[in-house]
Coordinates of N, CA, C and O in Angstrom, one line a residue:
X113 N 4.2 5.7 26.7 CA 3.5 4.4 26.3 C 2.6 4.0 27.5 O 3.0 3.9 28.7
X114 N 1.8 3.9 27.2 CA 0.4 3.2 28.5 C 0.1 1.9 28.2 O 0.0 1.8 27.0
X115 N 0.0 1.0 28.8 CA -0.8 -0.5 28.8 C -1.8 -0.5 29.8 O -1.6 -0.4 31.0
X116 N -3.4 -0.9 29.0 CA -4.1 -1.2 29.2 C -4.7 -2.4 29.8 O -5.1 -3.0 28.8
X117 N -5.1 -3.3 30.8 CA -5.1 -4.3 31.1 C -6.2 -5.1 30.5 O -6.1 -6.3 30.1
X118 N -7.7 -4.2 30.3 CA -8.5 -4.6 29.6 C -8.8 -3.7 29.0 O -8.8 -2.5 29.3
X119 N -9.0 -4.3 27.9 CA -8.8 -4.1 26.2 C -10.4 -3.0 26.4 O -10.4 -1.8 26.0
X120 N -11.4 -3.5 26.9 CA -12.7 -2.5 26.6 C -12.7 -1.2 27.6 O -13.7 -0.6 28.0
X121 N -11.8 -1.1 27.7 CA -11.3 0.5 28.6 C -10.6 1.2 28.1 O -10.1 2.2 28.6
X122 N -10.3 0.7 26.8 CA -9.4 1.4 25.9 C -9.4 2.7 25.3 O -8.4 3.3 25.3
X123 N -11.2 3.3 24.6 CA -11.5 4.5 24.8 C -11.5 5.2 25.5 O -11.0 6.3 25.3
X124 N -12.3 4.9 27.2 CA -12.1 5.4 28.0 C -10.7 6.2 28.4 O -10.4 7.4 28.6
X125 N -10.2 5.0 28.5 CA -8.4 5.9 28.9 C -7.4 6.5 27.7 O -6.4 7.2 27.9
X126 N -7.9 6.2 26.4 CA -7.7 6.9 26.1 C -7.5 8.7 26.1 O -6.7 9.6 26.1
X127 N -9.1 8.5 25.9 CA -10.1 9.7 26.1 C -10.0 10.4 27.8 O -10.5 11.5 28.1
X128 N -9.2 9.6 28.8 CA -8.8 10.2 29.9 C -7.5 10.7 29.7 O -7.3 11.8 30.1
X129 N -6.8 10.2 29.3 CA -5.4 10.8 29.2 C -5.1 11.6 28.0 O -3.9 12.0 27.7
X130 N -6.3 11.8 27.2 CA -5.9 13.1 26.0 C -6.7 14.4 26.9 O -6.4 15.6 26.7
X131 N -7.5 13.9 28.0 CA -8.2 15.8 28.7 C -6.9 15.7 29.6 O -6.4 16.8 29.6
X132 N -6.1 14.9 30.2 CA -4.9 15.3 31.0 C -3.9 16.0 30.6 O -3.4 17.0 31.1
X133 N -3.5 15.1 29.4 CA -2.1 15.7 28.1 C -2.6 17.4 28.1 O -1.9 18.4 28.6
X134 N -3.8 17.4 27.5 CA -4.3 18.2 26.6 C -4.1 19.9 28.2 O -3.7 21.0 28.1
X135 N -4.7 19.2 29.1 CA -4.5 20.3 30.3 C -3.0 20.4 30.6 O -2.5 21.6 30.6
X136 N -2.4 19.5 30.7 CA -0.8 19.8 31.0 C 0.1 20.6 30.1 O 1.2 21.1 30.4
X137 N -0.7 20.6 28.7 CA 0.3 21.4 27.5 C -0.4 22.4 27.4 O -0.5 23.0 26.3
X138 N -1.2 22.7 28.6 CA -2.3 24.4 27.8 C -2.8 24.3 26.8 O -2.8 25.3 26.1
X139 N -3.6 22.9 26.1 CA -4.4 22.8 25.3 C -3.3 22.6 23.6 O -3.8 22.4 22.4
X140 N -2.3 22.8 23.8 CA -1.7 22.6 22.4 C -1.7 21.0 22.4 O -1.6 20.3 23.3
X141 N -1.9 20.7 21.6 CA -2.1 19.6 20.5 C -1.1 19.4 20.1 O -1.1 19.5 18.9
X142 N 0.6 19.0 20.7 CA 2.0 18.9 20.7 C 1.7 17.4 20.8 O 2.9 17.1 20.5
X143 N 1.3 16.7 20.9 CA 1.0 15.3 21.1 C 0.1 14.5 20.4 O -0.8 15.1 19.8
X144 N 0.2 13.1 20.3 CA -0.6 12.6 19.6 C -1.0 10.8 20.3 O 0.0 10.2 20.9
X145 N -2.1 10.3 20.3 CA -2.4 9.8 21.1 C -2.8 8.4 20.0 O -3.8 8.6 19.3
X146 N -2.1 7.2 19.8 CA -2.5 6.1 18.9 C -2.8 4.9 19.5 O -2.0 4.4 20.3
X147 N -3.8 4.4 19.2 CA -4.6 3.1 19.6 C -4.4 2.2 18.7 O -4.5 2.4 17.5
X148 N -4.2 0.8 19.3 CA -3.4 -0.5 18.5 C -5.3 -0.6 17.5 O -5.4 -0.9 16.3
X149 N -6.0 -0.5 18.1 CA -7.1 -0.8 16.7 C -6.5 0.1 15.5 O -6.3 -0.3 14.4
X150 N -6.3 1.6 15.9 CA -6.6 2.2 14.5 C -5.4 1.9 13.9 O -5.6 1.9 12.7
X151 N -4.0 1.6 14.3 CA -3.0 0.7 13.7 C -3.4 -0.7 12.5 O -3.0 -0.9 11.3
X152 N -4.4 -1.7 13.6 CA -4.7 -2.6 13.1 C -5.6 -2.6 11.4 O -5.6 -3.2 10.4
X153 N -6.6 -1.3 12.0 CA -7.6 -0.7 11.3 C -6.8 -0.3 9.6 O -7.3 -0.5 8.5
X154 N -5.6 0.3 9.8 CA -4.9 0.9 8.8 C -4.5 -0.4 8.1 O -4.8 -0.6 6.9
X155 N -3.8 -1.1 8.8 CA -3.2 -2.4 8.3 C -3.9 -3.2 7.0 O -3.6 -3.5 5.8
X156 N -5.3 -3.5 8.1 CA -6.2 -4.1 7.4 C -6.7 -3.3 5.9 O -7.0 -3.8 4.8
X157 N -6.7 -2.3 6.2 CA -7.0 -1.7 4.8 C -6.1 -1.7 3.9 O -6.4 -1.9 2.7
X158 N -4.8 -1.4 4.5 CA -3.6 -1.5 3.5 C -3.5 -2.8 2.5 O -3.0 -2.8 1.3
X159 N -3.8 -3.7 3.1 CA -4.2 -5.3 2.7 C -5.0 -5.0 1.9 O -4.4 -4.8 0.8
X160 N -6.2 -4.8 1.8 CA -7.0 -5.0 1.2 C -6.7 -4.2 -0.4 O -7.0 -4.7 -1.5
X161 N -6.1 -2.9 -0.1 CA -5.4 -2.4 -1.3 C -4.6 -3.1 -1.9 O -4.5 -3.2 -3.1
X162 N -3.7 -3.7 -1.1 CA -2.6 -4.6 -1.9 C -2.9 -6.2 -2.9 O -2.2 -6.8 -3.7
X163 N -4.2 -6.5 -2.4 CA -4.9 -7.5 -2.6 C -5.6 -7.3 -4.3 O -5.5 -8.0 -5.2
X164 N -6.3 -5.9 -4.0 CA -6.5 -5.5 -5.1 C -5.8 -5.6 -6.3 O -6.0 -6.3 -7.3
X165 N -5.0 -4.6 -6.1 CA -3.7 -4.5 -6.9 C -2.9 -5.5 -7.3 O -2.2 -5.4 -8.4
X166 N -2.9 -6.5 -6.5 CA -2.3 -8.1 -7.2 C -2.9 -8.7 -7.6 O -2.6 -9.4 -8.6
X167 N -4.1 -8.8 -7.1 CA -5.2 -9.5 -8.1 C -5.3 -8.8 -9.6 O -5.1 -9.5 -10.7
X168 N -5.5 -7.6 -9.6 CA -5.7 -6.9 -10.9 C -4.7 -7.3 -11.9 O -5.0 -7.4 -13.1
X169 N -3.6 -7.5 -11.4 CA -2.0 -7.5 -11.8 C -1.7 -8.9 -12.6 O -1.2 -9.2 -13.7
X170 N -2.4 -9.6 -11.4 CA -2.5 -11.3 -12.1 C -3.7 -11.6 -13.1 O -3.6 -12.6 -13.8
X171 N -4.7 -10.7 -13.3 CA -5.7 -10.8 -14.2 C -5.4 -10.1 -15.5 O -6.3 -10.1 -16.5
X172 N -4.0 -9.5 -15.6 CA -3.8 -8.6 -16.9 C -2.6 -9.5 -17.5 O -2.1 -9.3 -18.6
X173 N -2.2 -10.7 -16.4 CA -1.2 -11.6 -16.7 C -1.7 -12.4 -17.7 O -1.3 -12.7 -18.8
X174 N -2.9 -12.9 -16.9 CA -3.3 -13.9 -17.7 C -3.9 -13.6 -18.9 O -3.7 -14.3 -19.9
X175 N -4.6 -12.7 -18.9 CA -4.9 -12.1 -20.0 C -3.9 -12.0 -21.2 O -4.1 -12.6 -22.3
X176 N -2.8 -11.4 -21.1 CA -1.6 -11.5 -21.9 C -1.5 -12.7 -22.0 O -2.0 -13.1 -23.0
X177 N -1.0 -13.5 -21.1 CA -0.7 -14.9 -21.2 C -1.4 -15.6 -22.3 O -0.8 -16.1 -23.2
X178 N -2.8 -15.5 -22.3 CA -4.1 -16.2 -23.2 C -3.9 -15.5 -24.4 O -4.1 -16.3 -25.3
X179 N -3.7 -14.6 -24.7 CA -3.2 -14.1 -26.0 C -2.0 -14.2 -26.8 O -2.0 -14.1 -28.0
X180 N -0.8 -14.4 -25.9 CA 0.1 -15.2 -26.2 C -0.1 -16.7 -26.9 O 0.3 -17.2 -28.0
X181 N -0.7 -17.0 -25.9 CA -1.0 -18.6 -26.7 C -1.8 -18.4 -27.6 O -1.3 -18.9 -28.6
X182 N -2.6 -18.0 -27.8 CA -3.9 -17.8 -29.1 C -2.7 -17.4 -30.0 O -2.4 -18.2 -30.9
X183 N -2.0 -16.3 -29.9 CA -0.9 -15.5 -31.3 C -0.4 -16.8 -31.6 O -0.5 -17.3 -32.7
X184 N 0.3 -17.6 -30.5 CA 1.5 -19.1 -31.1 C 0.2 -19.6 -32.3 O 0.1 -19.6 -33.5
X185 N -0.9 -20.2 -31.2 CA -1.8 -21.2 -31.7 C -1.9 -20.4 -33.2 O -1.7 -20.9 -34.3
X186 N -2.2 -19.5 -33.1 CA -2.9 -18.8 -34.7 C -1.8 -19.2 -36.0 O -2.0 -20.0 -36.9
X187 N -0.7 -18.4 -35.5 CA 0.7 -18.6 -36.3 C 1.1 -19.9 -36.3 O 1.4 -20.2 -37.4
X188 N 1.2 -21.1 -35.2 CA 1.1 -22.4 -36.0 C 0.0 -22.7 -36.8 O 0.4 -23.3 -37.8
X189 N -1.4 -22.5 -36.8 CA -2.0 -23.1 -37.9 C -2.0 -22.6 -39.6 O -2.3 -23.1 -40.7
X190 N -1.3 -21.5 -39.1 CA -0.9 -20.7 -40.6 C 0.0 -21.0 -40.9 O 0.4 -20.4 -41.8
X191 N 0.7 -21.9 -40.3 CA 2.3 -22.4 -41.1 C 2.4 -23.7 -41.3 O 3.3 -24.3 -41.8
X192 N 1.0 -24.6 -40.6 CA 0.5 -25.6 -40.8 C -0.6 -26.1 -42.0 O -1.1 -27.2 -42.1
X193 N -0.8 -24.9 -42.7 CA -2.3 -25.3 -43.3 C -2.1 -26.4 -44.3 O -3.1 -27.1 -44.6
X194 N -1.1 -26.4 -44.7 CA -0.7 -27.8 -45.4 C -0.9 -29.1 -44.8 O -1.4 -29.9 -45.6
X195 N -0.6 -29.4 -43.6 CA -0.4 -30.5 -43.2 C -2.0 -30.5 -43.0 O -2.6 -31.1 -43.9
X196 N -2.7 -30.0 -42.1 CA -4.0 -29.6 -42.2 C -4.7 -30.8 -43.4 O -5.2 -31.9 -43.4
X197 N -4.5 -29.6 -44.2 CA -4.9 -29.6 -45.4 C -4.8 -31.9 -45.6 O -5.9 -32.5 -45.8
X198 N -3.9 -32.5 -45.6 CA -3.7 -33.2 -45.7 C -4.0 -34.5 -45.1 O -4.0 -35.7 -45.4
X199 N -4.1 -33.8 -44.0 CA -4.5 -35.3 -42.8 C -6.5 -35.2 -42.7 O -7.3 -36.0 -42.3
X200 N -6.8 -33.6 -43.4 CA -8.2 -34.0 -43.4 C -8.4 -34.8 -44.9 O -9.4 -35.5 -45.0
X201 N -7.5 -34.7 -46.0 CA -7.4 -35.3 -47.2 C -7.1 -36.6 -46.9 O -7.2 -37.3 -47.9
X202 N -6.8 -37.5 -45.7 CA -6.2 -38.8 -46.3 C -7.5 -39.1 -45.0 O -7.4 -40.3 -44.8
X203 N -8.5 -38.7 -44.1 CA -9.3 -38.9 -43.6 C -9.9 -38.5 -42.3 O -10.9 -38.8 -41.7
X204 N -8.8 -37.5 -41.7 CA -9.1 -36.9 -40.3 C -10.3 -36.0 -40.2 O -10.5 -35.4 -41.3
X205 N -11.2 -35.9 -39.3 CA -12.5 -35.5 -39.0 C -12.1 -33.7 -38.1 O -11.3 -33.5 -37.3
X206 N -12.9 -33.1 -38.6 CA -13.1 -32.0 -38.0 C -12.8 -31.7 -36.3 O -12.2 -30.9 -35.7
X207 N -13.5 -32.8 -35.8 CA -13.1 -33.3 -34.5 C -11.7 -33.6 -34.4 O -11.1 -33.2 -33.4
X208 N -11.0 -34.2 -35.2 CA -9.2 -35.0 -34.9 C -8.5 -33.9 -34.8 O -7.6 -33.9 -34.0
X209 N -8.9 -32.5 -36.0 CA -8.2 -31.3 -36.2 C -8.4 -30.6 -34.8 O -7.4 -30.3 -34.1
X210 N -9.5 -30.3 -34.4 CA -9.8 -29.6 -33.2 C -9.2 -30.4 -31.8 O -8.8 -29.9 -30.8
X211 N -9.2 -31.5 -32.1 CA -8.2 -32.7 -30.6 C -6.7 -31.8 -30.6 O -6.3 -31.1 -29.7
X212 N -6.0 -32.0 -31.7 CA -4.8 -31.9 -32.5 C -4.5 -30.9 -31.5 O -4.0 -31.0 -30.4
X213 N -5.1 -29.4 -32.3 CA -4.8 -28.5 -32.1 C -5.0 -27.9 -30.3 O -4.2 -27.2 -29.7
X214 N -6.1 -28.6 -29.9 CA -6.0 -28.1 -28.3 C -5.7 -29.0 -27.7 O -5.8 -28.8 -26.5
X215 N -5.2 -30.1 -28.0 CA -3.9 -30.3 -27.4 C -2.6 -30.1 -26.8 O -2.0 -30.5 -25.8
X216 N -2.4 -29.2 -28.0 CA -1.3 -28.8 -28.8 C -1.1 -27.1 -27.3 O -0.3 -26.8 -26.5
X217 N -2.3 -26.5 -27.8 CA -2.8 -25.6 -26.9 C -2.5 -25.6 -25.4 O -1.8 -24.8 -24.9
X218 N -3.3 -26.9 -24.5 CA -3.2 -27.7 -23.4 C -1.9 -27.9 -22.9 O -1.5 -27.6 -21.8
X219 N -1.1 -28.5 -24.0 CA 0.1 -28.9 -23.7 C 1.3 -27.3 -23.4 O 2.1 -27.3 -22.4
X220 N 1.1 -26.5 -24.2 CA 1.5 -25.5 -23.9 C 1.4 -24.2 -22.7 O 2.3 -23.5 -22.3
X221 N 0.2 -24.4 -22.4 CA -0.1 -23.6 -21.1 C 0.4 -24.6 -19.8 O 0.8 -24.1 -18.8
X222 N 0.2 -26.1 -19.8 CA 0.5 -27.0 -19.0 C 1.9 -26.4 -18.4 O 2.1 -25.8 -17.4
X223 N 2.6 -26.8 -19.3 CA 4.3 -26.3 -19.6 C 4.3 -25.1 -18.9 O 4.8 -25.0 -17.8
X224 N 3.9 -23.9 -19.6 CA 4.1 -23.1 -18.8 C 3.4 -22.7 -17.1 O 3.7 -21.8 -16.4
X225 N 2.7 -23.6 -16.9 CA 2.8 -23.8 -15.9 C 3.4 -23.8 -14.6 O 3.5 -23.1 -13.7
X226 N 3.8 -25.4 -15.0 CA 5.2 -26.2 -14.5 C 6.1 -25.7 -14.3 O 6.8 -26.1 -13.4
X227 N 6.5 -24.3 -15.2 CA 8.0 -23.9 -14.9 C 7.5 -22.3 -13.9 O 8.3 -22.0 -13.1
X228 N 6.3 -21.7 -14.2 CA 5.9 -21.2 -13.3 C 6.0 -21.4 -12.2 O 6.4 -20.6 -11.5
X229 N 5.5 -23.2 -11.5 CA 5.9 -23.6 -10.6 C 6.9 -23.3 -10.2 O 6.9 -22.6 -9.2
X230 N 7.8 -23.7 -10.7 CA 8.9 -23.7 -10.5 C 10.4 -22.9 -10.7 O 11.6 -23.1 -10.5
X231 N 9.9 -22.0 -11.1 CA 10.2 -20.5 -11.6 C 9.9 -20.0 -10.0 O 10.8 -19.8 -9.2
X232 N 8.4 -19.9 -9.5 CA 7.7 -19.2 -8.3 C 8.9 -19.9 -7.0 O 9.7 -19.2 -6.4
X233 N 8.8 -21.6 -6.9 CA 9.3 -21.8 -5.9 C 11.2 -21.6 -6.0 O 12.0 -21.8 -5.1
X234 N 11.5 -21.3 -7.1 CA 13.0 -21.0 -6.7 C 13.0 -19.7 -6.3 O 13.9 -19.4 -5.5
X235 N 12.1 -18.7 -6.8 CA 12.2 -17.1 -6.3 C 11.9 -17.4 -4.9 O 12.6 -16.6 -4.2
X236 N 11.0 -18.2 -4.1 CA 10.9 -18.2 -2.7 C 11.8 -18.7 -2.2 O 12.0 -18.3 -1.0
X237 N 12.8 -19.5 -2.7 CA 13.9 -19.9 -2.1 C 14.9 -18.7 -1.8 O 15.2 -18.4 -0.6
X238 N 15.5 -17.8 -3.0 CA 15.9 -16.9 -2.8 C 15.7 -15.8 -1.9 O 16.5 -15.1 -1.2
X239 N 14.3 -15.6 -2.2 CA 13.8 -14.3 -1.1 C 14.1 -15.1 0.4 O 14.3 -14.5 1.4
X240 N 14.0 -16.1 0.2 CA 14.0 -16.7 2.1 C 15.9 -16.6 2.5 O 16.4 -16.3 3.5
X241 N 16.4 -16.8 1.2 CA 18.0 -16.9 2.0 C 18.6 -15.4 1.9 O 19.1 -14.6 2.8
X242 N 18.1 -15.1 0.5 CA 18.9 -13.3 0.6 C 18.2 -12.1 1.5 O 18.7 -11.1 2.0
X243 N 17.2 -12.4 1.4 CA 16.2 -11.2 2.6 C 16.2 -11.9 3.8 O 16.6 -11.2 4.8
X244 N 15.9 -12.8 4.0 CA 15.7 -13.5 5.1 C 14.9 -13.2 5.7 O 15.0 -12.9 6.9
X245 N 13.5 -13.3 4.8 CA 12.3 -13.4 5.1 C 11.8 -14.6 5.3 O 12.7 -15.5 5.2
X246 N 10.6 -15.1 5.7 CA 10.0 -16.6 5.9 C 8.9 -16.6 4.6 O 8.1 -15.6 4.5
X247 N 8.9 -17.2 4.0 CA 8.3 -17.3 2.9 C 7.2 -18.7 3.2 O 7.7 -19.8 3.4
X248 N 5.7 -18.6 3.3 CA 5.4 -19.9 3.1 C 4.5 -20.3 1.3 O 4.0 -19.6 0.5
X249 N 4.7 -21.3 1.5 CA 4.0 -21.7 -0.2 C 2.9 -22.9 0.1 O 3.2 -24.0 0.4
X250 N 1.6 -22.4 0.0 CA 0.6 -23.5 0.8 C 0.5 -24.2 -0.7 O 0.6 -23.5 -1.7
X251 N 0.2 -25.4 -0.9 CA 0.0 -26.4 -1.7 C -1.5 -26.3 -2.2 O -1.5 -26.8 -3.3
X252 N -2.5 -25.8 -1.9 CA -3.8 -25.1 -2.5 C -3.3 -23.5 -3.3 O -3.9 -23.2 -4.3
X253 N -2.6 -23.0 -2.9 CA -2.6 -22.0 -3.9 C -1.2 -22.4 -5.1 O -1.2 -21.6 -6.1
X254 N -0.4 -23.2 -5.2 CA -0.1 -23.7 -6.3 C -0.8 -24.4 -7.2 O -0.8 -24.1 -8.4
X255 N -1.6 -25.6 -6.5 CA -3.1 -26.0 -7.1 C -3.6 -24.8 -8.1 O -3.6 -24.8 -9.4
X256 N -3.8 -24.4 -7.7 CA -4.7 -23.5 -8.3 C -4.1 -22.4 -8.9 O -4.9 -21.5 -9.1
X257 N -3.1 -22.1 -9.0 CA -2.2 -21.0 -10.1 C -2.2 -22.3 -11.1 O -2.3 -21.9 -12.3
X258 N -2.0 -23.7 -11.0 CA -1.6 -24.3 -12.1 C -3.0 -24.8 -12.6 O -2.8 -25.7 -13.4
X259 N -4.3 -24.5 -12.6 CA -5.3 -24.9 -12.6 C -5.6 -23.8 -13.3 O -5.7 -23.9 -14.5
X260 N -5.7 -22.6 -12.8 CA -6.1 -21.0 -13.3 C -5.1 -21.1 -15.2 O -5.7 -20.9 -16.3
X261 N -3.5 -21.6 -15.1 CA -2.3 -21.8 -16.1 C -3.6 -22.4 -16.7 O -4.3 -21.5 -17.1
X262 N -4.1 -23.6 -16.9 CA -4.5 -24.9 -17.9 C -5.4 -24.3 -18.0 O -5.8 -24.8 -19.1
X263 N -6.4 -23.2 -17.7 CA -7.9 -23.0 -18.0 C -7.3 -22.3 -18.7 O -7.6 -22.6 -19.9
X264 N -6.4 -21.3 -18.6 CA -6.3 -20.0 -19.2 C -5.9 -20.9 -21.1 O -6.6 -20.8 -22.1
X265 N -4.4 -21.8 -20.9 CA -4.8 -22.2 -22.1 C -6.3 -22.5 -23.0 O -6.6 -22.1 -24.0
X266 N -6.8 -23.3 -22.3 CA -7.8 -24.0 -23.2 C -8.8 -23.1 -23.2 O -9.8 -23.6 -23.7
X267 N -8.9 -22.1 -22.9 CA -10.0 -21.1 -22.9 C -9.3 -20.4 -24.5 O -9.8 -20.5 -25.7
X268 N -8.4 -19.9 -24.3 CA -7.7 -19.3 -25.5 C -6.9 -20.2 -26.4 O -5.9 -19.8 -26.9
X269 N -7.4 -21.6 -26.5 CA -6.5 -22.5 -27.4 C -7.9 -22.7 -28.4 O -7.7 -22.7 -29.6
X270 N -9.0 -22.8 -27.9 CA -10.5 -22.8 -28.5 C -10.4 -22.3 -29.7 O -10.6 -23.1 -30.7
X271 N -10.2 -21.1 -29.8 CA -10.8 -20.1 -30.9 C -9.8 -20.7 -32.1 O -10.4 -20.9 -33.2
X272 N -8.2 -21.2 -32.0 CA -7.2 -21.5 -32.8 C -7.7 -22.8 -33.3 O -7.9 -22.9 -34.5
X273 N -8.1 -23.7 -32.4 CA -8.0 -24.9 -32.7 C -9.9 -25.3 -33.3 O -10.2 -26.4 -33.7
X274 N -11.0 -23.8 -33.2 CA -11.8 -24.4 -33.9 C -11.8 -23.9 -35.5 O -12.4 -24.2 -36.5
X275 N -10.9 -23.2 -35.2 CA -10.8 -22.1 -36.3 C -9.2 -23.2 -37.6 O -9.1 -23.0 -38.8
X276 N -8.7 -23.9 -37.2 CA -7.9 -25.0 -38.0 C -8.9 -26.2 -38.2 O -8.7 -26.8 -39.3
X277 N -9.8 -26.6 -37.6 CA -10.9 -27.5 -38.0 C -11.6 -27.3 -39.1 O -11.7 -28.1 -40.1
X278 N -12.4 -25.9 -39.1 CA -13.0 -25.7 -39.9 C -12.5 -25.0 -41.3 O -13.2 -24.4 -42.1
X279 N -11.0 -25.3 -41.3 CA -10.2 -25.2 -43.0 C -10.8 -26.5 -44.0 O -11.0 -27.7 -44.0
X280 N -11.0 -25.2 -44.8 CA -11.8 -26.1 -46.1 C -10.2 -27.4 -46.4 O -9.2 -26.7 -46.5
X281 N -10.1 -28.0 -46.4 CA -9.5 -29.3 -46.9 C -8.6 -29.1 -48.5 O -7.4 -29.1 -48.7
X282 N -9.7 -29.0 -49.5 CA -9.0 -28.6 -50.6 C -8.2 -27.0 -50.6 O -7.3 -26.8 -51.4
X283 N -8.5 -26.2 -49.9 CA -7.9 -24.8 -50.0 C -6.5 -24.8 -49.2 O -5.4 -24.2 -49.4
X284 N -6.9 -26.0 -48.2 CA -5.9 -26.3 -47.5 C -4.6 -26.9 -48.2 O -3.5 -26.6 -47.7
X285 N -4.7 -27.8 -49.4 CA -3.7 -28.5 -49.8 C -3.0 -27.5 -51.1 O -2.0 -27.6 -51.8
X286 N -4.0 -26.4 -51.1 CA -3.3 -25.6 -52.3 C -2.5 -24.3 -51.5 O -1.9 -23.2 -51.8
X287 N -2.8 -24.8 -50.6 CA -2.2 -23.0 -49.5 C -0.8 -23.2 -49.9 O -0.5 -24.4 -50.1
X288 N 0.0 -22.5 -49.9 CA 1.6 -22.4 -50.1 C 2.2 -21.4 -48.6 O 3.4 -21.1 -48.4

């Protein structure tokens, strides 16, 4: 191990003490010579792979997730068309049906959320006592996993809740 005092002499001495190694072992290449950049260098890239890969990972979540909710949303208005059917019969507005329903929507991704939350912060609790790792949880990226949760509902609560609006009314009260 060598220590450098300053950091911009680093090739240099490197590059001096691989022609020395290199003369002292008769040129075999028994040795290997590692510099804290190309360490750091590695590092940094390894990140950047892992970054990837969790991002991707969280984008096939939500994806699922948003389709999840659309299947509930779809399958309640198909087991609702009656009621439907009736509240635009006694006077609800295309608009009241579409509130109703992404609401309904809203309220569900909200939820899952929350326990997300709190789902995430009890696994950090754990990983910090049984590994005994340091775990931090910054308050902008919960923000915004629960922000990313609510879009993802109402992005995918849309299609359910315009698609229960626009039920013809009489078809709706004969649906069985």
């Amino acid at each position: 191990i060598v220590k450098i005092t300053n950091s911009d002499d680093l090739k240099e001495a490197s590059n001096l003490i691989d022609r020395i190694l290199s003369r002292r072992h008769f040129g075999s290449k028994d040795y290997e010579i590692v510099l804290p950049e190309q360490l750091l260098e590695q590092k940094q890239k390894t990140q950047r792979i892992f970054n990837i890969v969790m991002g991707a990972i969280a984008g096939i979540s939500l994806l699922v997730g948003g389709i999840g909710i659309m299947n509930i949303m779809l399958a309640n208005i198909l087991e609702r068309t009656r009621e439907i059917g009736v509240r635009r019969a006694v006077g609800a507005t295309q608009v009241d049906i579409l509130m109703q329903f992404m609401f309904e929507a809203i309220t569900i991704s909200v939820m899952g959320g929350l326990i997300g939350i709190l789902i995430g912060y009890l696994l950090t609790k754990i990983i910090s006592t049984y590994a005994e790792w340091n775990t931090i949880v910054s308050p902008i990226s919960v923000i915004l996993a629960f922000t990313v949760s609510a879009a993802t509902g109402i992005v995918f609560g849309i299609y359910p809740a315009k698609k229960a609006s626009d039920k013809n009314p009489i078809e709706s009260l004969r649906y069985e």
